[in-house]
């Protein structure tokens, strides 16, 4: 009897539906598949939307931000470097013009000094020359005056020697004066 | 040897709730594995939050940016509101497809009820978004602009049918691709075993279906990724219809 019922149930119920029916179309599995799909997909959706995706978005945002700030910093640094380079060039040019001006100044100053010195020296030399000429003139005049005296004395001596009597000095002076003219 | 046997859902822990059979099956196990796999990449991979990413974080970021660009491309920036949903769908389907390719594993996406549930879910979201955003104007989706008045009834009928058939095509496309691929792999593998078992003479030709299987596995890998992408991009396109109806 027990065997009989077992046989009838086996023949009545679809025996081993997994073997007979194409498994994907076996409706007896649907409830389990759908429930587990809902559970697992729901869990996945919760994990992704609540944790994973905001986290990845945060990472990407942080990286984007870091790259941006780094690029900006690099730009600023380059600008700074450019500014420094132009400053340097400007300083260099300034120094060069300063040096040129200074050289020019010194040159003109030195030239003026040399000129002045030369002028002073020339003036001094001229003065000395004039003084020397004047002295020569005086000495010459003095010498010439002495020549007069010598001529008179010589003439008186010659006259005394020749005539044997003292010479008339006035006559001699007149004669010499006549000769001089 | 039976190429259909791999799709059988086998209960590990029988559970009955409210008269429903909700047993913990091999399918349930693999769904949990899928969630675990995606979580490892997306949660553990990103736990360091490094500016310079490692391998796992790179994978997570690439997945994120890939899906984000897909959503933005097809559904616009407004579509980004549904990015978590689209991302979860893509990762879930992709992980199911890839995990199913491992020998002795279970391919969840080769269960029509799973792919249909996902597709119906997408379509329900589309309808909800369309109605809540545009109300009755959402029906403009079925009335393309610039059509002559006597053609309009036919066009509307065609549009309605094409809208109603969307969940079917969306789910069957994925299901059929995964099913056919797995059957082909199994049949080829069965050839190898049969030829090896048939005698010394057939040993010589036995490597041929084995080589074919190697090539097929590569192809199935491609199909697994491609079908996940197709499912995702079509979901985005349908969402775009809901956001911007009336073409």
GROMACS .gro file of C-alpha atoms in nm:
model
  428
    1UNK     CA    1   0.000   0.000   0.000
    2UNK     CA    2   0.276   0.237   0.098
    3UNK     CA    3   0.464   0.142  -0.215
    4UNK     CA    4   0.155   0.199  -0.424
    5UNK     CA    5   0.094   0.549  -0.294
    6UNK     CA    6   0.459   0.635  -0.349
    7UNK     CA    7   0.427   0.517  -0.707
    8UNK     CA    8   0.107   0.709  -0.773
    9UNK     CA    9   0.245   1.033  -0.626
   10UNK     CA   10   0.559   0.991  -0.832
   11UNK     CA   11   0.357   0.945  -1.151
   12UNK     CA   12   0.108   1.221  -1.069
   13UNK     CA   13   0.353   1.492  -0.974
   14UNK     CA   14   0.587   1.599  -1.254
   15UNK     CA   15   0.874   1.362  -1.176
   16UNK     CA   16   1.200   1.553  -1.119
   17UNK     CA   17   1.102   1.872  -1.305
   18UNK     CA   18   1.465   1.977  -1.339
   19UNK     CA   19   1.526   1.680  -1.569
   20UNK     CA   20   1.206   1.705  -1.768
   21UNK     CA   21   1.164   2.077  -1.801
   22UNK     CA   22   1.411   2.327  -1.940
   23UNK     CA   23   1.544   2.471  -1.610
   24UNK     CA   24   1.523   2.842  -1.697
   25UNK     CA   25   1.153   2.798  -1.775
   26UNK     CA   26   1.080   2.599  -1.459
   27UNK     CA   27   0.833   2.818  -1.275
   28UNK     CA   28   0.888   2.643  -0.943
   29UNK     CA   29   1.224   2.819  -0.912
   30UNK     CA   30   1.093   3.164  -0.991
   31UNK     CA   31   0.991   3.264  -0.639
   32UNK     CA   32   1.329   3.175  -0.493
   33UNK     CA   33   1.521   3.340  -0.778
   34UNK     CA   34   1.318   3.659  -0.757
   35UNK     CA   35   1.342   3.686  -0.379
   36UNK     CA   36   1.716   3.632  -0.382
   37UNK     CA   37   1.758   3.871  -0.672
   38UNK     CA   38   1.565   4.136  -0.482
   39UNK     CA   39   1.774   4.077  -0.170
   40UNK     CA   40   2.115   4.069  -0.340
   41UNK     CA   41   2.045   4.343  -0.592
   42UNK     CA   42   1.894   4.559  -0.321
   43UNK     CA   43   2.203   4.508  -0.108
   44UNK     CA   44   2.430   4.586  -0.404
   45UNK     CA   45   2.230   4.900  -0.488
   46UNK     CA   46   2.247   5.013  -0.126
   47UNK     CA   47   2.623   4.950  -0.103
   48UNK     CA   48   2.693   5.125  -0.433
   49UNK     CA   49   2.467   5.428  -0.391
   50UNK     CA   50   2.541   5.487  -0.023
   51UNK     CA   51   2.909   5.399   0.008
   52UNK     CA   52   3.101   5.306  -0.305
   53UNK     CA   53   2.990   5.567  -0.557
   54UNK     CA   54   3.009   5.872  -0.326
   55UNK     CA   55   3.352   5.750  -0.220
   56UNK     CA   56   3.478   5.713  -0.578
   57UNK     CA   57   3.325   6.048  -0.668
   58UNK     CA   58   3.508   6.196  -0.369
   59UNK     CA   59   3.836   6.041  -0.478
   60UNK     CA   60   3.797   6.170  -0.833
   61UNK     CA   61   3.696   6.513  -0.706
   62UNK     CA   62   3.995   6.523  -0.468
   63UNK     CA   63   4.230   6.424  -0.749
   64UNK     CA   64   4.078   6.681  -0.983
   65UNK     CA   65   4.110   6.946  -0.713
   66UNK     CA   66   4.472   6.847  -0.640
   67UNK     CA   67   4.568   6.858  -1.007
   68UNK     CA   68   4.399   7.195  -1.047
   69UNK     CA   69   4.564   7.351  -0.743
   70UNK     CA   70   4.900   7.206  -0.844
   71UNK     CA   71   4.868   7.346  -1.194
   72UNK     CA   72   4.766   7.683  -1.053
   73UNK     CA   73   5.061   7.678  -0.814
   74UNK     CA   74   5.293   7.589  -1.100
   75UNK     CA   75   5.150   7.879  -1.304
   76UNK     CA   76   5.204   8.117  -1.013
   77UNK     CA   77   5.560   7.992  -0.967
   78UNK     CA   78   5.631   8.040  -1.335
   79UNK     CA   79   5.491   8.391  -1.324
   80UNK     CA   80   5.712   8.457  -1.022
   81UNK     CA   81   6.014   8.322  -1.206
   82UNK     CA   82   5.930   8.535  -1.511
   83UNK     CA   83   5.895   8.840  -1.287
   84UNK     CA   84   6.230   8.762  -1.125
   85UNK     CA   85   6.392   8.727  -1.465
   86UNK     CA   86   6.256   9.062  -1.586
   87UNK     CA   87   6.360   9.222  -1.257
   88UNK     CA   88   6.707   9.086  -1.301
   89UNK     CA   89   6.725   9.214  -1.658
   90UNK     CA   90   6.603   9.555  -1.543
   91UNK     CA   91   6.858   9.571  -1.262
   92UNK     CA   92   7.130   9.469  -1.502
   93UNK     CA   93   7.033   9.737  -1.752
   94UNK     CA   94   7.011   9.999  -1.475
   95UNK     CA   95   7.352   9.905  -1.347
   96UNK     CA   96   7.492   9.925  -1.696
   97UNK     CA   97   7.352  10.274  -1.759
   98UNK     CA   98   7.472  10.385  -1.414
   99UNK     CA   99   7.817  10.256  -1.484
  100UNK     CA  100   7.821  10.430  -1.820
  101UNK     CA  101   7.709  10.758  -1.667
  102UNK     CA  102   7.966  10.725  -1.394
  103UNK     CA  103   8.242  10.656  -1.646
  104UNK     CA  104   8.130  10.950  -1.855
  105UNK     CA  105   8.128  11.177  -1.548
  106UNK     CA  106   8.467  11.067  -1.433
  107UNK     CA  107   8.608  11.114  -1.779
  108UNK     CA  108   8.473  11.467  -1.813
  109UNK     CA  109   8.584  11.554  -1.460
  110UNK     CA  110   8.931  11.420  -1.519
  111UNK     CA  111   8.954  11.601  -1.852
  112UNK     CA  112   8.843  11.927  -1.689
  113UNK     CA  113   9.093  11.884  -1.409
  114UNK     CA  114   9.371  11.813  -1.652
  115UNK     CA  115   9.270  12.117  -1.857
  116UNK     CA  116   9.267  12.337  -1.553
  117UNK     CA  117   9.602  12.209  -1.441
  118UNK     CA  118   9.743  12.266  -1.787
  119UNK     CA  119   9.604  12.620  -1.794
  120UNK     CA  120   9.743  12.698  -1.451
  121UNK     CA  121  10.080  12.563  -1.548
  122UNK     CA  122  10.078  12.760  -1.872
  123UNK     CA  123   9.986  13.078  -1.689
  124UNK     CA  124  10.260  13.021  -1.436
  125UNK     CA  125  10.509  12.948  -1.706
  126UNK     CA  126  10.403  13.260  -1.897
  127UNK     CA  127  10.438  13.469  -1.582
  128UNK     CA  128  10.780  13.325  -1.518
  129UNK     CA  129  10.874  13.389  -1.879
  130UNK     CA  130  10.756  13.747  -1.853
  131UNK     CA  131  10.946  13.797  -1.526
  132UNK     CA  132  11.261  13.651  -1.679
  133UNK     CA  133  11.225  13.878  -1.983
  134UNK     CA  134  11.177  14.177  -1.758
  135UNK     CA  135  11.486  14.085  -1.555
  136UNK     CA  136  11.685  14.045  -1.873
  137UNK     CA  137  11.563  14.389  -1.980
  138UNK     CA  138  11.665  14.541  -1.646
  139UNK     CA  139  11.998  14.370  -1.646
  140UNK     CA  140  12.052  14.486  -2.002
  141UNK     CA  141  11.959  14.843  -1.911
  142UNK     CA  142  12.185  14.831  -1.606
  143UNK     CA  143  12.461  14.690  -1.818
  144UNK     CA  144  12.406  14.960  -2.072
  145UNK     CA  145  12.426  15.225  -1.796
  146UNK     CA  146  12.751  15.071  -1.678
  147UNK     CA  147  12.877  15.085  -2.036
  148UNK     CA  148  12.824  15.463  -2.030
  149UNK     CA  149  13.025  15.495  -1.714
  150UNK     CA  150  13.298  15.266  -1.852
  151UNK     CA  151  13.307  15.464  -2.174
  152UNK     CA  152  13.346  15.792  -1.987
  153UNK     CA  153  13.612  15.659  -1.755
  154UNK     CA  154  13.794  15.493  -2.043
  155UNK     CA  155  13.768  15.806  -2.254
  156UNK     CA  156  13.896  16.021  -1.959
  157UNK     CA  157  14.185  15.779  -1.901
  158UNK     CA  158  14.277  15.780  -2.270
  159UNK     CA  159  14.256  16.156  -2.287
  160UNK     CA  160  14.472  16.199  -1.968
  161UNK     CA  161  14.725  15.949  -2.101
  162UNK     CA  162  14.749  16.117  -2.438
  163UNK     CA  163  14.734  16.478  -2.323
  164UNK     CA  164  14.886  16.435  -1.982
  165UNK     CA  165  14.626  16.658  -1.826
  166UNK     CA  166  14.305  16.571  -1.653
  167UNK     CA  167  14.029  16.542  -1.906
  168UNK     CA  168  13.730  16.760  -1.921
  169UNK     CA  169  13.459  16.520  -1.798
  170UNK     CA  170  13.175  16.734  -1.918
  171UNK     CA  171  13.307  16.737  -2.272
  172UNK     CA  172  13.357  16.364  -2.267
  173UNK     CA  173  13.004  16.306  -2.142
  174UNK     CA  174  12.874  16.530  -2.418
  175UNK     CA  175  13.076  16.348  -2.681
  176UNK     CA  176  12.955  16.008  -2.561
  177UNK     CA  177  12.601  16.129  -2.549
  178UNK     CA  178  12.647  16.252  -2.906
  179UNK     CA  179  12.783  15.914  -3.010
  180UNK     CA  180  12.501  15.723  -2.842
  181UNK     CA  181  12.238  15.903  -3.041
  182UNK     CA  182   2.741   1.556  -2.021
  183UNK     CA  183   2.396   1.708  -2.040
  184UNK     CA  184   2.448   2.066  -2.167
  185UNK     CA  185   2.123   2.179  -2.001
  186UNK     CA  186   2.208   2.047  -1.656
  187UNK     CA  187   2.427   2.351  -1.579
  188UNK     CA  188   2.119   2.574  -1.573
  189UNK     CA  189   1.938   2.366  -1.311
  190UNK     CA  190   1.858   2.551  -0.990
  191UNK     CA  191   1.942   2.322  -0.701
  192UNK     CA  192   1.829   2.407  -0.350
  193UNK     CA  193   2.099   2.389  -0.082
  194UNK     CA  194   1.885   2.499   0.214
  195UNK     CA  195   1.511   2.458   0.160
  196UNK     CA  196   1.324   2.763   0.292
  197UNK     CA  197   0.946   2.806   0.269
  198UNK     CA  198   0.793   3.141   0.358
  199UNK     CA  199   0.421   3.220   0.325
  200UNK     CA  200   0.373   2.919   0.104
  201UNK     CA  201   0.651   3.028  -0.129
  202UNK     CA  202   0.961   2.824  -0.203
  203UNK     CA  203   1.241   3.070  -0.134
  204UNK     CA  204   1.512   2.810  -0.078
  205UNK     CA  205   1.876   2.907  -0.066
  206UNK     CA  206   1.992   2.764  -0.399
  207UNK     CA  207   2.308   2.759  -0.608
  208UNK     CA  208   2.163   3.066  -0.783
  209UNK     CA  209   2.131   3.245  -0.447
  210UNK     CA  210   2.489   3.151  -0.362
  211UNK     CA  211   2.618   3.295  -0.687
  212UNK     CA  212   2.412   3.612  -0.650
  213UNK     CA  213   2.577   3.660  -0.310
  214UNK     CA  214   2.917   3.591  -0.469
  215UNK     CA  215   2.843   3.852  -0.736
  216UNK     CA  216   2.760   4.113  -0.472
  217UNK     CA  217   3.076   4.014  -0.283
  218UNK     CA  218   3.290   4.040  -0.597
  219UNK     CA  219   3.155   4.384  -0.688
  220UNK     CA  220   3.190   4.497  -0.328
  221UNK     CA  221   3.552   4.384  -0.313
  222UNK     CA  222   3.635   4.596  -0.616
  223UNK     CA  223   3.422   4.896  -0.528
  224UNK     CA  224   3.455   4.905  -0.149
  225UNK     CA  225   3.782   4.740  -0.053
  226UNK     CA  226   3.948   4.874  -0.368
  227UNK     CA  227   3.860   5.231  -0.278
  228UNK     CA  228   3.913   5.205   0.099
  229UNK     CA  229   4.258   5.368   0.073
  230UNK     CA  230   4.119   5.673  -0.110
  231UNK     CA  231   4.463   5.731  -0.264
  232UNK     CA  232   4.529   6.021  -0.496
  233UNK     CA  233   4.750   5.785  -0.698
  234UNK     CA  234   4.535   5.471  -0.726
  235UNK     CA  235   4.646   5.110  -0.694
  236UNK     CA  236   4.522   4.830  -0.919
  237UNK     CA  237   4.191   4.761  -0.749
  238UNK     CA  238   4.116   5.130  -0.704
  239UNK     CA  239   4.197   5.186  -1.070
  240UNK     CA  240   3.947   4.914  -1.162
  241UNK     CA  241   3.684   5.078  -0.940
  242UNK     CA  242   3.752   5.423  -1.085
  243UNK     CA  243   3.751   5.294  -1.441
  244UNK     CA  244   3.415   5.120  -1.384
  245UNK     CA  245   3.279   5.440  -1.234
  246UNK     CA  246   3.400   5.663  -1.514
  247UNK     CA  247   3.299   5.417  -1.785
  248UNK     CA  248   2.940   5.390  -1.661
  249UNK     CA  249   2.925   5.761  -1.579
  250UNK     CA  250   3.032   5.857  -1.931
  251UNK     CA  251   2.783   5.609  -2.078
  252UNK     CA  252   2.499   5.757  -1.875
  253UNK     CA  253   2.602   6.113  -1.952
  254UNK     CA  254   2.637   6.035  -2.323
  255UNK     CA  255   2.299   5.867  -2.364
  256UNK     CA  256   2.078   6.026  -2.098
  257UNK     CA  257   2.249   6.361  -2.047
  258UNK     CA  258   2.347   6.519  -1.717
  259UNK     CA  259   1.990   6.484  -1.591
  260UNK     CA  260   2.030   6.109  -1.632
  261UNK     CA  261   2.310   6.118  -1.373
  262UNK     CA  262   2.036   6.109  -1.108
  263UNK     CA  263   1.993   5.742  -1.199
  264UNK     CA  264   2.364   5.672  -1.214
  265UNK     CA  265   2.367   5.453  -0.898
  266UNK     CA  266   2.090   5.235  -1.043
  267UNK     CA  267   2.254   5.205  -1.385
  268UNK     CA  268   2.591   5.141  -1.224
  269UNK     CA  269   2.447   4.866  -1.001
  270UNK     CA  270   2.277   4.705  -1.301
  271UNK     CA  271   2.597   4.715  -1.507
  272UNK     CA  272   2.816   4.575  -1.231
  273UNK     CA  273   2.560   4.311  -1.137
  274UNK     CA  274   2.508   4.186  -1.493
  275UNK     CA  275   2.879   4.205  -1.574
  276UNK     CA  276   2.977   4.012  -1.261
  277UNK     CA  277   2.702   3.754  -1.325
  278UNK     CA  278   2.818   3.705  -1.684
  279UNK     CA  279   3.186   3.681  -1.595
  280UNK     CA  280   3.140   3.462  -1.288
  281UNK     CA  281   2.919   3.230  -1.493
  282UNK     CA  282   3.208   3.162  -1.729
  283UNK     CA  283   3.410   2.989  -1.459
  284UNK     CA  284   3.391   2.610  -1.486
  285UNK     CA  285   3.136   2.448  -1.249
  286UNK     CA  286   2.989   2.786  -1.166
  287UNK     CA  287   2.629   2.893  -1.213
  288UNK     CA  288   2.531   3.156  -1.466
  289UNK     CA  289   2.262   3.371  -1.309
  290UNK     CA  290   2.191   3.574  -1.623
  291UNK     CA  291   2.098   3.255  -1.810
  292UNK     CA  292   1.778   3.247  -1.601
  293UNK     CA  293   1.510   3.431  -1.799
  294UNK     CA  294   1.325   3.529  -1.484
  295UNK     CA  295   1.632   3.715  -1.356
  296UNK     CA  296   1.695   3.912  -1.676
  297UNK     CA  297   1.322   3.977  -1.714
  298UNK     CA  298   1.298   4.104  -1.357
  299UNK     CA  299   1.589   4.341  -1.419
  300UNK     CA  300   1.438   4.461  -1.748
  301UNK     CA  301   1.094   4.512  -1.595
  302UNK     CA  302   1.261   4.699  -1.311
  303UNK     CA  303   1.426   4.934  -1.558
  304UNK     CA  304   1.102   4.986  -1.751
  305UNK     CA  305   0.907   5.053  -1.430
  306UNK     CA  306   1.164   5.314  -1.330
  307UNK     CA  307   1.134   5.465  -1.678
  308UNK     CA  308   0.756   5.487  -1.653
  309UNK     CA  309   0.771   5.624  -1.297
  310UNK     CA  310   1.025   5.889  -1.395
  311UNK     CA  311   0.836   5.979  -1.713
  312UNK     CA  312   0.500   6.014  -1.542
  313UNK     CA  313   0.631   6.199  -1.238
  314UNK     CA  314   0.830   6.443  -1.452
  315UNK     CA  315   0.594   6.501  -1.740
  316UNK     CA  316   0.258   6.363  -1.629
  317UNK     CA  317   0.039   6.306  -1.932
  318UNK     CA  318   0.299   6.468  -2.154
  319UNK     CA  319   0.493   6.147  -2.113
  320UNK     CA  320   0.248   6.000  -2.365
  321UNK     CA  321   0.412   6.226  -2.624
  322UNK     CA  322   0.670   5.951  -2.632
  323UNK     CA  323   0.428   5.762  -2.854
  324UNK     CA  324   0.352   6.060  -3.078
  325UNK     CA  325   0.661   6.162  -3.270
  326UNK     CA  326   0.654   6.520  -3.395
  327UNK     CA  327   0.653   6.602  -3.765
  328UNK     CA  328   0.445   6.308  -3.886
  329UNK     CA  329   0.161   6.361  -4.135
  330UNK     CA  330  -0.181   6.328  -3.973
  331UNK     CA  331  -0.301   6.022  -4.169
  332UNK     CA  332   0.016   5.830  -4.079
  333UNK     CA  333  -0.007   5.917  -3.711
  334UNK     CA  334  -0.237   5.632  -3.593
  335UNK     CA  335  -0.006   5.370  -3.743
  336UNK     CA  336   0.301   5.536  -3.598
  337UNK     CA  337   0.139   5.555  -3.255
  338UNK     CA  338   0.047   5.187  -3.267
  339UNK     CA  339   0.401   5.097  -3.370
  340UNK     CA  340   0.549   5.315  -3.096
  341UNK     CA  341   0.324   5.161  -2.831
  342UNK     CA  342   0.411   4.809  -2.939
  343UNK     CA  343   0.782   4.889  -2.949
  344UNK     CA  344   0.756   5.035  -2.599
  345UNK     CA  345   0.571   4.735  -2.462
  346UNK     CA  346   0.812   4.490  -2.621
  347UNK     CA  347   1.116   4.661  -2.469
  348UNK     CA  348   1.135   4.458  -2.147
  349UNK     CA  349   1.100   4.139  -2.352
  350UNK     CA  350   1.377   4.223  -2.599
  351UNK     CA  351   1.599   4.363  -2.325
  352UNK     CA  352   1.572   4.049  -2.113
  353UNK     CA  353   1.566   3.789  -2.390
  354UNK     CA  354   1.873   3.938  -2.558
  355UNK     CA  355   2.084   3.892  -2.245
  356UNK     CA  356   1.930   3.560  -2.147
  357UNK     CA  357   1.961   3.404  -2.494
  358UNK     CA  358   2.321   3.519  -2.539
  359UNK     CA  359   2.430   3.372  -2.208
  360UNK     CA  360   2.229   3.053  -2.255
  361UNK     CA  361   2.353   2.987  -2.608
  362UNK     CA  362   2.713   3.059  -2.515
  363UNK     CA  363   2.710   2.825  -2.219
  364UNK     CA  364   2.540   2.547  -2.415
  365UNK     CA  365   2.797   2.579  -2.693
  366UNK     CA  366   3.085   2.563  -2.447
  367UNK     CA  367   2.936   2.261  -2.276
  368UNK     CA  368   2.866   2.077  -2.602
  369UNK     CA  369   3.222   2.137  -2.720
  370UNK     CA  370   3.359   2.019  -2.387
  371UNK     CA  371   3.132   1.715  -2.416
  372UNK     CA  372   3.286   1.638  -2.757
  373UNK     CA  373   3.632   1.630  -2.603
  374UNK     CA  374   3.523   1.386  -2.335
  375UNK     CA  375   3.329   1.170  -2.584
  376UNK     CA  376   3.620   1.152  -2.827
  377UNK     CA  377   3.865   1.062  -2.551
  378UNK     CA  378   3.631   0.793  -2.430
  379UNK     CA  379   3.561   0.644  -2.772
  380UNK     CA  380   3.897   0.478  -2.831
  381UNK     CA  381   4.259   0.533  -2.928
  382UNK     CA  382   4.181   0.640  -3.286
  383UNK     CA  383   3.966   0.934  -3.179
  384UNK     CA  384   4.223   1.059  -2.927
  385UNK     CA  385   4.400   1.225  -3.217
  386UNK     CA  386   4.106   1.449  -3.306
  387UNK     CA  387   4.007   1.513  -2.947
  388UNK     CA  388   4.224   1.831  -2.917
  389UNK     CA  389   4.030   1.995  -3.202
  390UNK     CA  390   3.709   2.066  -3.008
  391UNK     CA  391   3.929   2.152  -2.711
  392UNK     CA  392   4.103   2.422  -2.917
  393UNK     CA  393   3.765   2.537  -3.041
  394UNK     CA  394   3.655   2.568  -2.682
  395UNK     CA  395   3.955   2.786  -2.598
  396UNK     CA  396   3.860   3.020  -2.881
  397UNK     CA  397   3.493   3.006  -2.782
  398UNK     CA  398   3.573   3.091  -2.423
  399UNK     CA  399   3.753   3.404  -2.540
  400UNK     CA  400   3.454   3.489  -2.752
  401UNK     CA  401   3.217   3.427  -2.462
  402UNK     CA  402   3.427   3.657  -2.248
  403UNK     CA  403   3.371   3.926  -2.509
  404UNK     CA  404   2.999   3.848  -2.525
  405UNK     CA  405   2.973   3.860  -2.144
  406UNK     CA  406   3.115   4.214  -2.132
  407UNK     CA  407   2.933   4.327  -2.445
  408UNK     CA  408   2.592   4.207  -2.329
  409UNK     CA  409   2.637   4.374  -1.992
  410UNK     CA  410   2.721   4.695  -2.177
  411UNK     CA  411   2.426   4.658  -2.416
  412UNK     CA  412   2.186   4.600  -2.128
  413UNK     CA  413   2.324   4.910  -1.957
  414UNK     CA  414   2.324   5.141  -2.257
  415UNK     CA  415   1.971   5.039  -2.356
  416UNK     CA  416   1.855   5.108  -2.002
  417UNK     CA  417   2.012   5.453  -2.037
  418UNK     CA  418   1.841   5.509  -2.372
  419UNK     CA  419   1.502   5.416  -2.223
  420UNK     CA  420   1.568   5.646  -1.927
  421UNK     CA  421   1.651   5.922  -2.171
  422UNK     CA  422   1.308   5.867  -2.329
  423UNK     CA  423   1.153   5.919  -1.987
  424UNK     CA  424   1.353   6.234  -1.919
  425UNK     CA  425   1.309   6.383  -2.266
  426UNK     CA  426   0.994   6.237  -2.423
  427UNK     CA  427   0.867   6.350  -2.761
  428UNK     CA  428   1.199   6.279  -2.932
   0.00000   0.00000   0.00000
